[in-house]
PDB file of C-alpha atoms in Angstrom:
ATOM      1  CA  UNK C   1     -14.541   4.121  -5.037  1.00 56.00           C
ATOM      2  CA  UNK C   2     -14.536   6.234  -1.921  1.00 57.00           C
ATOM      3  CA  UNK C   3     -14.299   3.082   0.184  1.00 65.00           C
ATOM      4  CA  UNK C   4     -10.764   2.729  -1.148  1.00 64.00           C
ATOM      5  CA  UNK C   5      -9.841   6.355  -0.445  1.00 60.00           C
ATOM      6  CA  UNK C   6     -10.995   6.430   3.175  1.00 62.00           C
ATOM      7  CA  UNK C   7      -8.634   3.709   4.498  1.00 62.00           C
ATOM      8  CA  UNK C   8      -5.714   5.246   2.615  1.00 57.00           C
ATOM      9  CA  UNK C   9      -6.526   8.687   4.016  1.00 56.00           C
ATOM     10  CA  UNK C  10      -6.769   7.371   7.575  1.00 63.00           C
ATOM     11  CA  UNK C  11      -3.631   5.227   7.435  1.00 65.00           C
ATOM     12  CA  UNK C  12      -1.183   7.564   5.684  1.00 67.00           C
ATOM     13  CA  UNK C  13       0.438  10.769   6.715  1.00 75.00           C
ATOM     14  CA  UNK C  14      -0.238  13.726   4.395  1.00 77.00           C
ATOM     15  CA  UNK C  15       3.102  13.426   2.568  1.00 81.00           C
ATOM     16  CA  UNK C  16       2.513   9.815   1.572  1.00 82.00           C
ATOM     17  CA  UNK C  17      -1.086  10.568   0.622  1.00 81.00           C
ATOM     18  CA  UNK C  18       0.157  13.360  -1.658  1.00 86.00           C
ATOM     19  CA  UNK C  19       2.731  10.983  -3.186  1.00 88.00           C
ATOM     20  CA  UNK C  20       0.058   8.366  -3.865  1.00 88.00           C
ATOM     21  CA  UNK C  21      -2.211  11.019  -5.360  1.00 90.00           C
ATOM     22  CA  UNK C  22       0.542  12.028  -7.783  1.00 92.00           C
ATOM     23  CA  UNK C  23       1.322   8.390  -8.608  1.00 93.00           C
ATOM     24  CA  UNK C  24      -2.353   7.661  -9.320  1.00 93.00           C
ATOM     25  CA  UNK C  25      -2.520  10.694 -11.610  1.00 93.00           C
ATOM     26  CA  UNK C  26       0.660   9.729 -13.483  1.00 95.00           C
ATOM     27  CA  UNK C  27      -0.571   6.142 -13.788  1.00 94.00           C
ATOM     28  CA  UNK C  28      -3.853   7.363 -15.249  1.00 95.00           C
ATOM     29  CA  UNK C  29      -2.044   9.562 -17.764  1.00 96.00           C
ATOM     30  CA  UNK C  30       0.192   6.635 -18.709  1.00 96.00           C
ATOM     31  CA  UNK C  31      -2.824   4.416 -19.222  1.00 96.00           C
ATOM     32  CA  UNK C  32      -4.358   7.025 -21.518  1.00 96.00           C
ATOM     33  CA  UNK C  33      -1.146   6.940 -23.552  1.00 96.00           C
ATOM     34  CA  UNK C  34      -1.301   3.146 -23.679  1.00 96.00           C
ATOM     35  CA  UNK C  35      -4.926   3.403 -24.800  1.00 96.00           C
ATOM     36  CA  UNK C  36      -3.883   5.682 -27.670  1.00 96.00           C
ATOM     37  CA  UNK C  37      -1.138   3.330 -28.813  1.00 96.00           C
ATOM     38  CA  UNK C  38      -3.398   0.273 -28.693  1.00 95.00           C
ATOM     39  CA  UNK C  39      -6.170   2.021 -30.608  1.00 95.00           C
ATOM     40  CA  UNK C  40      -3.611   3.079 -33.237  1.00 96.00           C
ATOM     41  CA  UNK C  41      -2.508  -0.557 -33.550  1.00 94.00           C
ATOM     42  CA  UNK C  42      -6.140  -1.623 -33.945  1.00 94.00           C
ATOM     43  CA  UNK C  43      -6.808   0.967 -36.653  1.00 94.00           C
ATOM     44  CA  UNK C  44      -3.595   0.116 -38.513  1.00 95.00           C
ATOM     45  CA  UNK C  45      -3.666  -3.695 -38.350  1.00 94.00           C
ATOM     46  CA  UNK C  46      -7.282  -4.469 -37.424  1.00 92.00           C
ATOM     47  CA  UNK C  47      -6.276  -6.625 -34.444  1.00 93.00           C
ATOM     48  CA  UNK C  48      -9.181  -7.187 -32.079  1.00 94.00           C
ATOM     49  CA  UNK C  49      -7.012  -7.915 -28.978  1.00 94.00           C
ATOM     50  CA  UNK C  50      -5.485  -4.435 -29.280  1.00 94.00           C
ATOM     51  CA  UNK C  51      -8.966  -2.906 -29.191  1.00 94.00           C
ATOM     52  CA  UNK C  52      -9.971  -4.949 -26.148  1.00 96.00           C
ATOM     53  CA  UNK C  53      -6.769  -4.140 -24.273  1.00 96.00           C
ATOM     54  CA  UNK C  54      -7.191  -0.487 -25.211  1.00 95.00           C
ATOM     55  CA  UNK C  55     -10.645  -0.441 -23.655  1.00 96.00           C
ATOM     56  CA  UNK C  56      -9.298  -2.074 -20.493  1.00 96.00           C
ATOM     57  CA  UNK C  57      -6.521   0.547 -20.364  1.00 96.00           C
ATOM     58  CA  UNK C  58      -9.101   3.321 -20.740  1.00 96.00           C
ATOM     59  CA  UNK C  59     -11.156   1.859 -17.874  1.00 96.00           C
ATOM     60  CA  UNK C  60      -8.130   1.741 -15.574  1.00 96.00           C
ATOM     61  CA  UNK C  61      -7.121   5.262 -16.583  1.00 96.00           C
ATOM     62  CA  UNK C  62     -10.524   6.533 -15.501  1.00 95.00           C
ATOM     63  CA  UNK C  63     -10.305   4.606 -12.219  1.00 94.00           C
ATOM     64  CA  UNK C  64      -6.814   5.920 -11.407  1.00 94.00           C
ATOM     65  CA  UNK C  65      -7.642   9.525 -12.252  1.00 93.00           C
ATOM     66  CA  UNK C  66     -10.879   9.310 -10.242  1.00 93.00           C
ATOM     67  CA  UNK C  67      -8.896   7.952  -7.281  1.00 91.00           C
ATOM     68  CA  UNK C  68      -6.412  10.807  -7.587  1.00 90.00           C
ATOM     69  CA  UNK C  69      -9.177  13.417  -7.648  1.00 90.00           C
ATOM     70  CA  UNK C  70     -10.910  11.854  -4.634  1.00 87.00           C
ATOM     71  CA  UNK C  71      -7.648  11.809  -2.679  1.00 84.00           C
ATOM     72  CA  UNK C  72      -7.080  15.465  -3.539  1.00 80.00           C
ATOM     73  CA  UNK C  73     -10.572  16.395  -2.376  1.00 77.00           C
ATOM     74  CA  UNK C  74     -10.136  14.476   0.875  1.00 71.00           C
ATOM     75  CA  UNK C  75      -6.724  16.093   1.382  1.00 66.00           C
ATOM     76  CA  UNK C  76      -8.152  19.597   0.951  1.00 67.00           C
ATOM     77  CA  UNK C  77     -11.049  18.717   3.276  1.00 64.00           C
ATOM     78  CA  UNK C  78      -8.554  17.764   6.002  1.00 59.00           C
ATOM     79  CA  UNK C  79      -6.572  20.969   5.456  1.00 59.00           C
ATOM     80  CA  UNK C  80      -9.750  23.097   5.511  1.00 56.00           C
ATOM     81  CA  UNK C  81     -10.878  21.602   8.811  1.00 56.00           C
ATOM     82  CA  UNK C  82      -7.809  23.070  10.505  1.00 55.00           C
ATOM     83  CA  UNK C  83      -7.842  26.677  11.470  1.00 54.00           C
ATOM     84  CA  UNK C  84      -5.802  29.409   9.775  1.00 56.00           C
ATOM     85  CA  UNK C  85      -2.085  28.750  10.102  1.00 57.00           C
ATOM     86  CA  UNK C  86      -2.583  25.016  10.528  1.00 57.00           C
ATOM     87  CA  UNK C  87      -3.755  25.161  14.151  1.00 57.00           C
ATOM     88  CA  UNK C  88      -6.883  23.717  15.632  1.00 57.00           C
ATOM     89  CA  UNK C  89     -10.109  25.653  15.081  1.00 59.00           C
ATOM     90  CA  UNK C  90     -10.767  28.070  17.887  1.00 56.00           C
ATOM     91  CA  UNK C  91      -7.147  28.485  18.978  1.00 56.00           C
ATOM     92  CA  UNK C  92      -5.970  32.079  19.371  1.00 54.00           C
TER      93      UNK C  92
END
């Protein structure tokens, strides 16, 4: 998973990385909602495809939320490496 985060972190400026982090998080939350709806359809009508699609949605929700968390951690690591006030470490 971190192999995907590293190229994004290196290629994007911090504003776009923050936007992608938010989009990944919202996508993960949306997938969790889709999972809930599909499981409700499975329980109500006993349709096996709804269960299978629900499990796929749950998998992608976990992947998207994990990606969002990793991007946030890498973003805070970059901010922490700068000195206080956003300057380079060691600057007066």
